[in-house]
Coordinates of C-alpha atoms and ligand atoms in Angstrom, one line a residue:
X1 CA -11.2 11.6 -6.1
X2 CA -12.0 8.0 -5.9
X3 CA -11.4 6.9 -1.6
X4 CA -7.6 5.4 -1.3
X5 CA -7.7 2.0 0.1
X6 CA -6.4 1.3 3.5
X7 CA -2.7 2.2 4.2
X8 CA -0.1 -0.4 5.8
X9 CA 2.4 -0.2 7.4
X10 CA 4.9 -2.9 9.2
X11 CA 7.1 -2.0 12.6
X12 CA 9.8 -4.0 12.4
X13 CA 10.8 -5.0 16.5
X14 CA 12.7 -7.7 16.5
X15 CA 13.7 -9.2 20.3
X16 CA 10.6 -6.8 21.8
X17 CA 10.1 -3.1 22.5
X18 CA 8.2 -1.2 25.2
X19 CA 6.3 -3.7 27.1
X20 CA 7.2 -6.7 25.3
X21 CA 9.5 -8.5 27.6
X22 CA 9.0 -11.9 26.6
X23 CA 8.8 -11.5 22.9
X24 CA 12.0 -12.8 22.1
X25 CA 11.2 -15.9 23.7
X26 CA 9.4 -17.2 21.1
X27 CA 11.0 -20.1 19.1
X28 CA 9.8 -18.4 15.6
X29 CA 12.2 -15.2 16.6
X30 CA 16.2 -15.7 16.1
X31 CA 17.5 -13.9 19.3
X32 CA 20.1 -12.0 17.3
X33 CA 17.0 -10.5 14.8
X34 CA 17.4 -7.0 16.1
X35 CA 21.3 -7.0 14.9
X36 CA 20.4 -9.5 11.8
X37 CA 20.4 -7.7 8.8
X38 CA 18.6 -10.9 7.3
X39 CA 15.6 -10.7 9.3
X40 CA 14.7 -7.9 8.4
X41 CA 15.6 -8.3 5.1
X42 CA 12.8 -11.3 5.4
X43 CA 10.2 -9.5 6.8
X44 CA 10.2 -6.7 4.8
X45 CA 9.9 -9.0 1.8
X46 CA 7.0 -10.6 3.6
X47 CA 5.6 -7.1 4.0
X48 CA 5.8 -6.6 0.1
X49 CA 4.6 -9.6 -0.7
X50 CA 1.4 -8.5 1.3
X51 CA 1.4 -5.3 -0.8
X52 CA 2.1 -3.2 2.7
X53 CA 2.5 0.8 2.3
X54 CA 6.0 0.6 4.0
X55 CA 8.3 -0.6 6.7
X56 CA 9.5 1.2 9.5
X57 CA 12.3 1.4 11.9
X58 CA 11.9 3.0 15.1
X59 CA 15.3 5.0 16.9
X60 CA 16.5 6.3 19.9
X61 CA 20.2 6.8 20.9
X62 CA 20.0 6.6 24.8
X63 CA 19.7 3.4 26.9
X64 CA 20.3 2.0 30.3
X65 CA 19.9 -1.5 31.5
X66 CA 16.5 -1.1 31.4
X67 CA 15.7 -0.1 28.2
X68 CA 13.1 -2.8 25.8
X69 CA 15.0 -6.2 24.6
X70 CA 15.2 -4.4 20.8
X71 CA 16.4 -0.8 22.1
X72 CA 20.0 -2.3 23.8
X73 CA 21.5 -3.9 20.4
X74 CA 19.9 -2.7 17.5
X75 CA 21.4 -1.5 13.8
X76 CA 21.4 2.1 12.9
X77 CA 18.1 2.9 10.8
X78 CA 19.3 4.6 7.6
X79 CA 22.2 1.8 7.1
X80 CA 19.7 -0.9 7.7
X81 CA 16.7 0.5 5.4
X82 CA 19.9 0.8 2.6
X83 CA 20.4 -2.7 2.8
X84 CA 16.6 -3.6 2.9
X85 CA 16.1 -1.2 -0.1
X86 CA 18.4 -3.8 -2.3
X87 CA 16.4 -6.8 -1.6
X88 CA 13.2 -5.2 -2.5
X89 CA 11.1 -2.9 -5.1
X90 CA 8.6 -1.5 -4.3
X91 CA 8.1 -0.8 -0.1
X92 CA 8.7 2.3 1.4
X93 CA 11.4 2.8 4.2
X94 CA 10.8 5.0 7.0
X95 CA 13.3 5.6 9.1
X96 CA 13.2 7.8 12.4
X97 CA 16.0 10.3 12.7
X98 CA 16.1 12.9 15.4
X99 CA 16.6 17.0 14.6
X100 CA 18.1 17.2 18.1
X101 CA 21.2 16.1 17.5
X102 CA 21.7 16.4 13.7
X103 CA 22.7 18.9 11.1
X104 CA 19.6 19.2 8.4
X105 CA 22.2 19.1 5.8
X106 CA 23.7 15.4 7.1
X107 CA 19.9 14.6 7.2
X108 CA 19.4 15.6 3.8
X109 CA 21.9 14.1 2.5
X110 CA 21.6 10.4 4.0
X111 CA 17.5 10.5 3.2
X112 CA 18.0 11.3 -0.1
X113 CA 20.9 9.1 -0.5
X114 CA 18.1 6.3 0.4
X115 CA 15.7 7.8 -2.2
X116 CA 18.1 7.8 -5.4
X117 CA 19.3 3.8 -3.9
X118 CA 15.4 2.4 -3.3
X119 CA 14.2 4.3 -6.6
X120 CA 12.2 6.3 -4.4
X121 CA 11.1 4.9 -1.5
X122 CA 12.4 7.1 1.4
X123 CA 10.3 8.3 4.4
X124 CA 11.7 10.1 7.1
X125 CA 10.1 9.7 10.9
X126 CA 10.6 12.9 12.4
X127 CA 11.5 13.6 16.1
X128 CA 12.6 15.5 18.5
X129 CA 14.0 12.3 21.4
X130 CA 12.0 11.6 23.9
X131 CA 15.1 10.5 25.9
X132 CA 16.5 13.6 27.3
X133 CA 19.8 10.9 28.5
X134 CA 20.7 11.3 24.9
X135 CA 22.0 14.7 25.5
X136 CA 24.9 13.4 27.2
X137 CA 25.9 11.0 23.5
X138 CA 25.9 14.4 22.0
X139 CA 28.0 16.5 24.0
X140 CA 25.2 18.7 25.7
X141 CA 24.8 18.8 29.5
X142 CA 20.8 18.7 28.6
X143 CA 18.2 17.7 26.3
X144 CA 15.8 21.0 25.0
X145 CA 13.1 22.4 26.1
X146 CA 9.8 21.9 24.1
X147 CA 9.6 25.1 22.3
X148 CA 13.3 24.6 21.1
X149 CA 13.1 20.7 20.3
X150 CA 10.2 21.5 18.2
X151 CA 11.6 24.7 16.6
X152 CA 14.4 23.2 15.9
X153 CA 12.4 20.3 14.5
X154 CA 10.6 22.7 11.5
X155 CA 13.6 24.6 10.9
X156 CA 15.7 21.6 10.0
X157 CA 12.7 19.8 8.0
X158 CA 12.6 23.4 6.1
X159 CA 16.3 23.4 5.5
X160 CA 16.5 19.4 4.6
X161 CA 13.4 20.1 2.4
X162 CA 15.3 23.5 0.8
X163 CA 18.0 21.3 0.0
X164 CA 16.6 18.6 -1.9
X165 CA 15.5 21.6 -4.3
X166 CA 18.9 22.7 -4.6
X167 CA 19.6 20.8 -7.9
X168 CA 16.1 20.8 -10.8
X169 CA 15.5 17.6 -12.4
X170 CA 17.2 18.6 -15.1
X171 CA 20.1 19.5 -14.6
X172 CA 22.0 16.5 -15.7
X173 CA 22.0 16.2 -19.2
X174 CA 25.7 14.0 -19.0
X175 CA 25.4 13.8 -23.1
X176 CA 28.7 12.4 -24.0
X177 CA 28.4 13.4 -27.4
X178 CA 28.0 17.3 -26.6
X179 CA 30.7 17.2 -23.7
X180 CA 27.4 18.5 -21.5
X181 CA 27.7 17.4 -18.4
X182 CA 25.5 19.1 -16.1
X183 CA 23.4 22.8 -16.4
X184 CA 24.8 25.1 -14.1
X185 CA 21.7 27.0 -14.8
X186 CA 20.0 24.0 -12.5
X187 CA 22.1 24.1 -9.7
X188 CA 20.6 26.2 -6.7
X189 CA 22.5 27.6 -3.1
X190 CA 20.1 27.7 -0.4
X191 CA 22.0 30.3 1.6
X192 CA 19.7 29.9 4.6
X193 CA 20.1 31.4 8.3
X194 CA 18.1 30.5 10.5
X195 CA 17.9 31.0 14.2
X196 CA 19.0 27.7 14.9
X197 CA 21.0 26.5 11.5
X198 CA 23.1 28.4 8.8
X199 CA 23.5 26.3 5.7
X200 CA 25.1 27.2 2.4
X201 CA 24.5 24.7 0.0
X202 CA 23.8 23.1 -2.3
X203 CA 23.6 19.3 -1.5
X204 CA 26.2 17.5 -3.5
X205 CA 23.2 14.9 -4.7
X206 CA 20.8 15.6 -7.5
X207 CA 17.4 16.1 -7.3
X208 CA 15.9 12.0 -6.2
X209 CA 13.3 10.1 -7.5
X210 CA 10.6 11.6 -5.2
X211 CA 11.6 14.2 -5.4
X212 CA 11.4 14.9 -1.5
X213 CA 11.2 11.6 0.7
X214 CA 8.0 12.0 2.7
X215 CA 7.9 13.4 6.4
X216 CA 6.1 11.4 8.7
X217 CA 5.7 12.7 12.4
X218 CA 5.0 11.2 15.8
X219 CA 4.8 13.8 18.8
X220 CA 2.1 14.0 20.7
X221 CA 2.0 17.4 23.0
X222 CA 0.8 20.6 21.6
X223 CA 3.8 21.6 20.0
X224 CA 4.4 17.5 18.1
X225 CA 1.0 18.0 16.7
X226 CA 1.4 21.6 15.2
X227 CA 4.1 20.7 13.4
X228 CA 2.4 18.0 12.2
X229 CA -0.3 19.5 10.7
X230 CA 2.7 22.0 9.1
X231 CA 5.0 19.8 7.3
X232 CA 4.1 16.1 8.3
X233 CA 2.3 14.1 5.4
X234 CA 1.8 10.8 7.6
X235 CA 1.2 11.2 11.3
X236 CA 2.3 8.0 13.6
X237 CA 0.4 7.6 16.9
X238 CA -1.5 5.5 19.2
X239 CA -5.1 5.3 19.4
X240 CA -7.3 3.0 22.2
X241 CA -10.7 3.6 21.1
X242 CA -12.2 4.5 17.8
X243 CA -13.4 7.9 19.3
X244 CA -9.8 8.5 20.4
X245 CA -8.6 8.1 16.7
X246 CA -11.4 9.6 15.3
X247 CA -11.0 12.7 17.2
X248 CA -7.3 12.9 16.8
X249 CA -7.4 12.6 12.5
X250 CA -10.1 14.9 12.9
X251 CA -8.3 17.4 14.5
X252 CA -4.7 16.8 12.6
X253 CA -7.0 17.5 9.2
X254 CA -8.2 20.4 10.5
X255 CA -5.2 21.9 11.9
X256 CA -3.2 20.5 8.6
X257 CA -6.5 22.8 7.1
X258 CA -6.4 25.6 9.1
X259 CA -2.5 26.4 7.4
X260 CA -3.4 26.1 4.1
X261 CA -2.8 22.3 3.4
X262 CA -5.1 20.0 1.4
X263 CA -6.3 17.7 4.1
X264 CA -6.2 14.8 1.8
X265 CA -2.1 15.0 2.0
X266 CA -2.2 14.4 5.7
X267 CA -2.5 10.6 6.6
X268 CA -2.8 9.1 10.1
X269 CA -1.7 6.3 10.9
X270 CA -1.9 4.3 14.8
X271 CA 0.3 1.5 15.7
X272 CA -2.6 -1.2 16.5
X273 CA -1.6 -4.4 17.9
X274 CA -3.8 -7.4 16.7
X275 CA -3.8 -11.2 17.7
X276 CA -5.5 -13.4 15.7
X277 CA -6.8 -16.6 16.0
X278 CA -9.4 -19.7 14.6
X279 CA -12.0 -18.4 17.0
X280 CA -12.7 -15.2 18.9
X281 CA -12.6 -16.8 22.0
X282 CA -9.1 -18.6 21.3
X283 CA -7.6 -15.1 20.5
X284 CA -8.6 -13.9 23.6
X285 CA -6.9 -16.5 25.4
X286 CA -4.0 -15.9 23.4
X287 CA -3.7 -11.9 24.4
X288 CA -3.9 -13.0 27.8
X289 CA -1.1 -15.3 27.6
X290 CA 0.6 -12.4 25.9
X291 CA 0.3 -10.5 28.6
X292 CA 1.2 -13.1 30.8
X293 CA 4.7 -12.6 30.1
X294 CA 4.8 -9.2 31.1
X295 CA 7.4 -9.1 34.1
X296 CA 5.7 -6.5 36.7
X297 CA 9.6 -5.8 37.7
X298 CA 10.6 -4.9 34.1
X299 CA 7.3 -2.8 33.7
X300 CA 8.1 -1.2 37.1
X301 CA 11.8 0.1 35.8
X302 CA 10.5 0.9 32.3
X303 CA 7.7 3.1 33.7
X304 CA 10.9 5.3 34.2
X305 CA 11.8 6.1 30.4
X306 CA 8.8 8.5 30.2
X307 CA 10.2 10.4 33.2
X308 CA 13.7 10.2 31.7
X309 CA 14.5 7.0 33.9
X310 CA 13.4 8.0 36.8
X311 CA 13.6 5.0 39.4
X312 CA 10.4 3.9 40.4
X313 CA 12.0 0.8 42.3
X314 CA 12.9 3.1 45.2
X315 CA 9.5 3.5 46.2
X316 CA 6.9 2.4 48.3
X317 CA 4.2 0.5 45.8
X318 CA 1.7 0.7 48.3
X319 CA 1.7 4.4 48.9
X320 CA 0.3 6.9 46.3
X321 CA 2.2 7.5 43.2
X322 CA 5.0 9.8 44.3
X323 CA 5.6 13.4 43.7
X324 CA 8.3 13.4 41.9
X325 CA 8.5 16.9 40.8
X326 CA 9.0 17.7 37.5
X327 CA 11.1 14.6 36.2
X328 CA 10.4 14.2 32.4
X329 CA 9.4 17.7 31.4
X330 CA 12.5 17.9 28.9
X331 CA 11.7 13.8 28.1
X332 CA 8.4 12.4 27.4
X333 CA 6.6 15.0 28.6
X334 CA 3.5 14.5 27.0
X335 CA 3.5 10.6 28.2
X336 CA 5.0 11.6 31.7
X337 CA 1.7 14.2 32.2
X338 CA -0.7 11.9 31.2
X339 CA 0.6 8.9 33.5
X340 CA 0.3 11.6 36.7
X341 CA -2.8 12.2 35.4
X342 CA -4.1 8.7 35.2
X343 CA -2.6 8.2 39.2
X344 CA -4.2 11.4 40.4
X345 CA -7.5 10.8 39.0
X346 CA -7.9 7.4 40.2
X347 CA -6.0 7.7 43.6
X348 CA -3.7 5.4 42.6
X349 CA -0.8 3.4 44.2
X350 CA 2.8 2.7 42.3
X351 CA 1.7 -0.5 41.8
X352 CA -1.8 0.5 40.7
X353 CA -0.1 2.7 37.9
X354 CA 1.9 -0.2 37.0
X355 CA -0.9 -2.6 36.7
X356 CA -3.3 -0.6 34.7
X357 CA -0.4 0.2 32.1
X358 CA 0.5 -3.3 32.1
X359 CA -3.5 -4.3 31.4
X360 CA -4.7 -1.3 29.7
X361 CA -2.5 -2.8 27.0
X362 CA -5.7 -5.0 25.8
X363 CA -6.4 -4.1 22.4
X364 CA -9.8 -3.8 20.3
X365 CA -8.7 -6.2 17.3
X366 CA -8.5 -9.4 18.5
X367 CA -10.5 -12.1 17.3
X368 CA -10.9 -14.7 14.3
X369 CA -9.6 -13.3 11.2
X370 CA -13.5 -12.0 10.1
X371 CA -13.8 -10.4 13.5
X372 CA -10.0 -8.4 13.2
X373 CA -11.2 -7.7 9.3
X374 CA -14.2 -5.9 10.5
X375 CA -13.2 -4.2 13.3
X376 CA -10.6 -2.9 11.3
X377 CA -13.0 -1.9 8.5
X378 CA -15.1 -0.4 10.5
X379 CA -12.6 1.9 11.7
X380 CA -11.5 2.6 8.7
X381 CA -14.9 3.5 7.0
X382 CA -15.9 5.6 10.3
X383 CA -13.0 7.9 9.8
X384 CA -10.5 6.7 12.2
X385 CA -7.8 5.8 10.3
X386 CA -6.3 6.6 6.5
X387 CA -4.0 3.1 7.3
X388 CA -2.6 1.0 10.5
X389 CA 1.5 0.2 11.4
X390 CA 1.1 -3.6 12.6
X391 CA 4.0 -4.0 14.9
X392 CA 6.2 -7.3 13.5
X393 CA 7.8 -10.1 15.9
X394 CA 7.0 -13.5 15.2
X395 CA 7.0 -14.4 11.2
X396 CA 4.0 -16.7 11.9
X397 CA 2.0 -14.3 13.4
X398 CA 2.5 -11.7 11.0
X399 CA 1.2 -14.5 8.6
X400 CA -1.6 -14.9 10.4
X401 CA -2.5 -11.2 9.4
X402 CA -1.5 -11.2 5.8
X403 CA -2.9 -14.3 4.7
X404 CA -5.6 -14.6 7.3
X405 CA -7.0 -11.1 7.6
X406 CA -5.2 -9.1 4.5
X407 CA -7.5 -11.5 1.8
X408 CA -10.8 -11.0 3.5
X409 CA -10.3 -6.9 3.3
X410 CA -8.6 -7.1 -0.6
X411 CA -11.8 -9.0 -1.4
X412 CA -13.7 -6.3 0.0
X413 CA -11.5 -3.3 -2.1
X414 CA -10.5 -2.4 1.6
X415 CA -7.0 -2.9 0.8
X416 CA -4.6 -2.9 -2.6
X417 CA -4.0 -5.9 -4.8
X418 CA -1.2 -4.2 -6.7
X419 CA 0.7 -1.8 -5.8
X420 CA 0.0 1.1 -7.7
X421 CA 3.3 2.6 -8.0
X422 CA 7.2 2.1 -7.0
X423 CA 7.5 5.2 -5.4
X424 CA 6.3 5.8 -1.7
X425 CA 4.8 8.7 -2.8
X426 CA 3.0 7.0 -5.6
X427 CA 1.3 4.4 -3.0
X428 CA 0.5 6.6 -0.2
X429 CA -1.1 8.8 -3.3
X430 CA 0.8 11.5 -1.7
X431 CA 1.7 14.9 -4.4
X432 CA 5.1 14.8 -6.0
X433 CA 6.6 18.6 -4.5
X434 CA 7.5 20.5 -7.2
X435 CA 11.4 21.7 -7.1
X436 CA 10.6 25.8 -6.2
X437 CA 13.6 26.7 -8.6
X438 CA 11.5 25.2 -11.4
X439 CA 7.8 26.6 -10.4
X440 CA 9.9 30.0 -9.8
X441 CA 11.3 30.1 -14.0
X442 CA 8.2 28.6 -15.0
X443 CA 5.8 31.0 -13.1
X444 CA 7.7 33.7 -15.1
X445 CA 6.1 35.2 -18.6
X446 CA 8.4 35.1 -21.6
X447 CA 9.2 38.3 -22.6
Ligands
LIG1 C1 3.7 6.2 17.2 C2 4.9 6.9 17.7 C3 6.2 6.5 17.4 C4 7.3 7.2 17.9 N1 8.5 6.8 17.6 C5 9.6 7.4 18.1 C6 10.9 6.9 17.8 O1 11.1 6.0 17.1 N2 11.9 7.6 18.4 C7 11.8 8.7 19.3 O2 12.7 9.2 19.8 N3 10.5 9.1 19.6 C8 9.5 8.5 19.0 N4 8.2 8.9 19.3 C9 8.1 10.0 20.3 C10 7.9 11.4 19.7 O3 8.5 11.7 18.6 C11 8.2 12.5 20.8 O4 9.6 12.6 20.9 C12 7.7 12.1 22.1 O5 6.4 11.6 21.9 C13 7.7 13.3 23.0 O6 7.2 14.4 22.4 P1 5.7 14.8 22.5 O7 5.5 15.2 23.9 O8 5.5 15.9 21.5 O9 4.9 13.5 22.2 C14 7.1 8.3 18.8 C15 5.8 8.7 19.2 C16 4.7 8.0 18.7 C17 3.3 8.5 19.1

C-alpha cells in the first residue's frame, strides 16, 4: 500500500478558545465570527482550496463567565456544518456531539442527515463532556462517572452505527414505471437493548453516501483511549514533543491491533499550533507577542474548567497549589490529575501552576515557512503523526500556512494536490463499512 500523504485538518475558533484571550482582538477577525455563519463559510472554503482533510467544530454545552471568548456565543455544530456543507464539495465536517446527554438514535439521525446533504462528508467527534456543569442543562443532578460516560459512549456509537445499517443500499429502487418504490426485503429493525439504551428501529433515512460517517475520538484517560482503539478511526489529541506523539500513535495502533483492527484504519491526529514568519527569528518574536496577551487573571479562572470550575481566585498564589480534594474527577479528570501532578512534582505555587500553563504553551513549529515545513515533515516521517488539525483564527495567518508552508510539503509529495475523492472516507483512505444485512445474505450459499 503506497504511504497516504499527510492528513489536514482545520479547527475553526473564531473569537479564541482555551487560552486565547486576545485572539479576537485582531483586526483580521470580525468579533461576531463565532455566531457568523459566513465566516465560517469562508474559511472552510479557504480550507478546500488548500486541499485540507476536513473541518472541525469543537462543542460543549456548559459555560460560566469564564468560559474562552468562542465557548459563550457560539452556533450549534451539526446546524452550522449543514450550512458549510452547501458552500463546498469536497471537505469533510466533523462535528463533536456528546453520548452523555443524547439518544444514539437522535445522533444517528442528524449525522447521517449531514452525510446524504454534503454527499458524504460527515465525521462525528465523539465525547463524553468534560464539563460535568452540563448535567444541570440536561435535567441530571450530576455528570457520570468514567466507567459510565465511557460505556455509555460505545454503546451509543454501536447503536448509531446499527442504525445506519438499518436500510441496504438497495433498497430504493423508486422505478416509476414498475410502481416499486422501495424493497421491504432491505429494510432492517435493530431491536437492540442495551444496558444503557433500548432502540427499535429502523432509522427513517436510507443508507448515506458513506455509508457510516467516520468516528473520530478525543479522550485522553484510560477508559477515552480504549475506546478509541475500539471504534475510533481518527484520534484528536495534543502532543508537546515528537516522543510524546510518537509514543501515543504507537500505542493507539497497537491497542486498535490488539482488538482485531487493521492499524492502518486508525489515524492520529494532534492539534499543533504553528506561527509563521519571513525569518525564524521574527516568528519567535511573534509567539512571544502571542503569548503576551495572555491575561494571567483570565488564565487563573480558566484553570478552573478542568476541575469543573473550581475557583482558583479564592486562593493564596503564593502558597502551594491547594488541596482541593477531589474536584474534577467526574470533569476533566484526566487534565485535572495531570495539572496536580505537574504542582506536586515541582513544589509549585498557584501562581507557578498558572505560569508554566500559560508558557508551556510554546510550541515546536515556529519558524520561516522551510523551518515549520520540516519540522512538520520530520514528524510525520518519524511516525508521529498520520495528519495535524491547525487551529484557525486570523484568515491571514492561516494564509501564511497554506500558501507559505502547504507548497513547500505538496512539492515534496508530503501533502495532496487533488483531492482524491468527495467522500471523507475516500480522502482519509479510510474502508467503506459494509451494511451487515448485506455481508449477512451475501455470506449465505445458494441453495
Ligand atoms: C484534541 C481534543 C479535542 C477535544 N474536543 C472536545 C470537545 O470539543 N468537546 C468536549 O466536550 N470535549 C472535548 N475533548 C475532551 C474529551 O473528549 C474528554 O471529554 C475529556 O478529555 C475528558 O475525558 P478524558 O479524561 O478521557 O480525556 C477533547 C479532547 C481532546 C484531546
Amino acid at each position: 500500500m503506497s504511504r497516504r500523504t499527510l492528513k489536514l485538518g482545520a479547527v475553526l475558533l473564531g473569537v479564541g478558545g482555551p487560552g486565547q484571550h486576545g485572539t479576537w482582538l485582531d483586526p483580521g477577525i470580525p468579533a461576531d465570527a463565532s455566531v457568523d455563519i459566513r465566516w465560517y463559510i469562508a474559511r472552510a472554503r479557504q480550507a478546500e482550496a488548500a486541499k485540507f482533510d476536513l473541518v472541525f467544530i469543537v462543542d460543549s454545552q456548559f459555560i460560566t463567565e469564564n468560559s474562552p471568548n468562542h465557548y459563550l456565543s457560539r452556533l450549534e455544530p451539526l446546524t452550522l456544518l449543514s450550512a458549510v456543507a452547501v458552500h463546498t464539495s469536497n471537505i469533510g465536517l466533523v462535528g463533536t456531539i456528546t453520548t452523555s446527554y443524547n439518544e444514539p438514535f437522535n445522533v444517528a439521525r442528524r449525522l447521517s442527515s449531514l452525510d446524504h446533504i454534503s454527499s458524504g462528508r460527515a465525521g462525528w467527534n465523539v465525547v463524553t463532556s468534560g464539563d460535568a456543569g452540563t448535567a444541570g442543562n440536561y435535567s441530571r443532578d450530576e455528570h457520570y462517572d468514567y466507567a459510565t460516560r465511557y460505556g455509555r459512549a460505545l454503546e451509543h456509537i454501536r447503536v448509531a452505527q446499527g442504525l445506519w445499517d438499518s436500510y441496504e443500499s438497495d433498497a430504493f429502487p423508486r422505478d416509476k414505471e414498475s410502481g416499486v418504490f422501495f424493497d421491504a426485503t432491505k429494510q432492517h429493525r435493530l431491536d437492540h437493548k442495551g444496558e444503557y439504551f433500548s432502540v427499535v428501529g429502523p432509522l427513517n433515512l436510507e443508507r448515506s453516501p458513506q455509508g457510516q460517517p467516520v468516528i473520530f475520538q478525543a479522550g485522553d484517560s484510560e477508559e477515552g483511549r480504549d475506546l478509541g482503539a475500539t471504534v475510533g478511526e481518527v484520534i484528536f489529541t495534543h502532543a508537546a514533543t515528537l516522543a510524546q506523539a510518537r509514543a501515543f500513535r504507537t500505542e493507539m495502533r497497537e491497542r486498535a491491533a490488539a482488538k482485531g483492527r487493521d492499524p492502518e484504519t486508525v489515524l492520529t491526529l494532534p492539534g499543533i499550533h504553528v506561527v509563521i514568519a519571513g525569518t525564524d527569528d521574527a516568528a519567535r518574536a511573534k509567539e512571544d507577542a502571542l503569548l503576551g496577551t495572555k491575561s494571567f487573571d483570565r488564565a487563573l479562572k480558566e484553570l478552573g474548567r478542568p476541575f469543573g470550575w473550581h475557583d482558583f481566585t479564592q486562593h493564596d498564589l503564593d502558597a502551594p497549589f491547594p488541596d482541593i480534594g477531589d474536584a474534577g474527577q467526574r470533569s476533566f479528570r484526566t487534565q485535572a490529575n495531570a495539572i496536580k501532578k505537574l504542582a506536586r512534582d515541582n513544589d509549585f505555587t498557584l501562581r507557578q501552576v498558572v505560569e508554566h500553563l500559560t508558557g508551556s504553551a510554546r510550541s515546536p513549529f515556529v519558524g520561516s515557512p522551510e523551518t515549520v515545513a520540516d519540522t512538520i515533515q520530520y514528524w510525520f516521517d518519524e511516525g508521529g503523526f498520520d495528519g495535524i488539525n491547525i487551529t484557525v483564527n486570523a484568515p491571514a495567518e492561516f494564509a501564511l500556512f497554506t500558501d507559505r508552508v502547504l507548497p513547500i510539503l505538496r512539492e515534496r509529495g508530503v501533502v495532496r494536490s487533488e483531492y482524491e475523492s468527495t467522500t471523507l472516507r475516500g480522502n482519509l483512505g479510510l474502508p467503506v463499512p459494509e451494511n451487515r444485512h448485506t455481508a449477512a445474505r451475501l455470506s449465505v450459499p445458494a441453495s
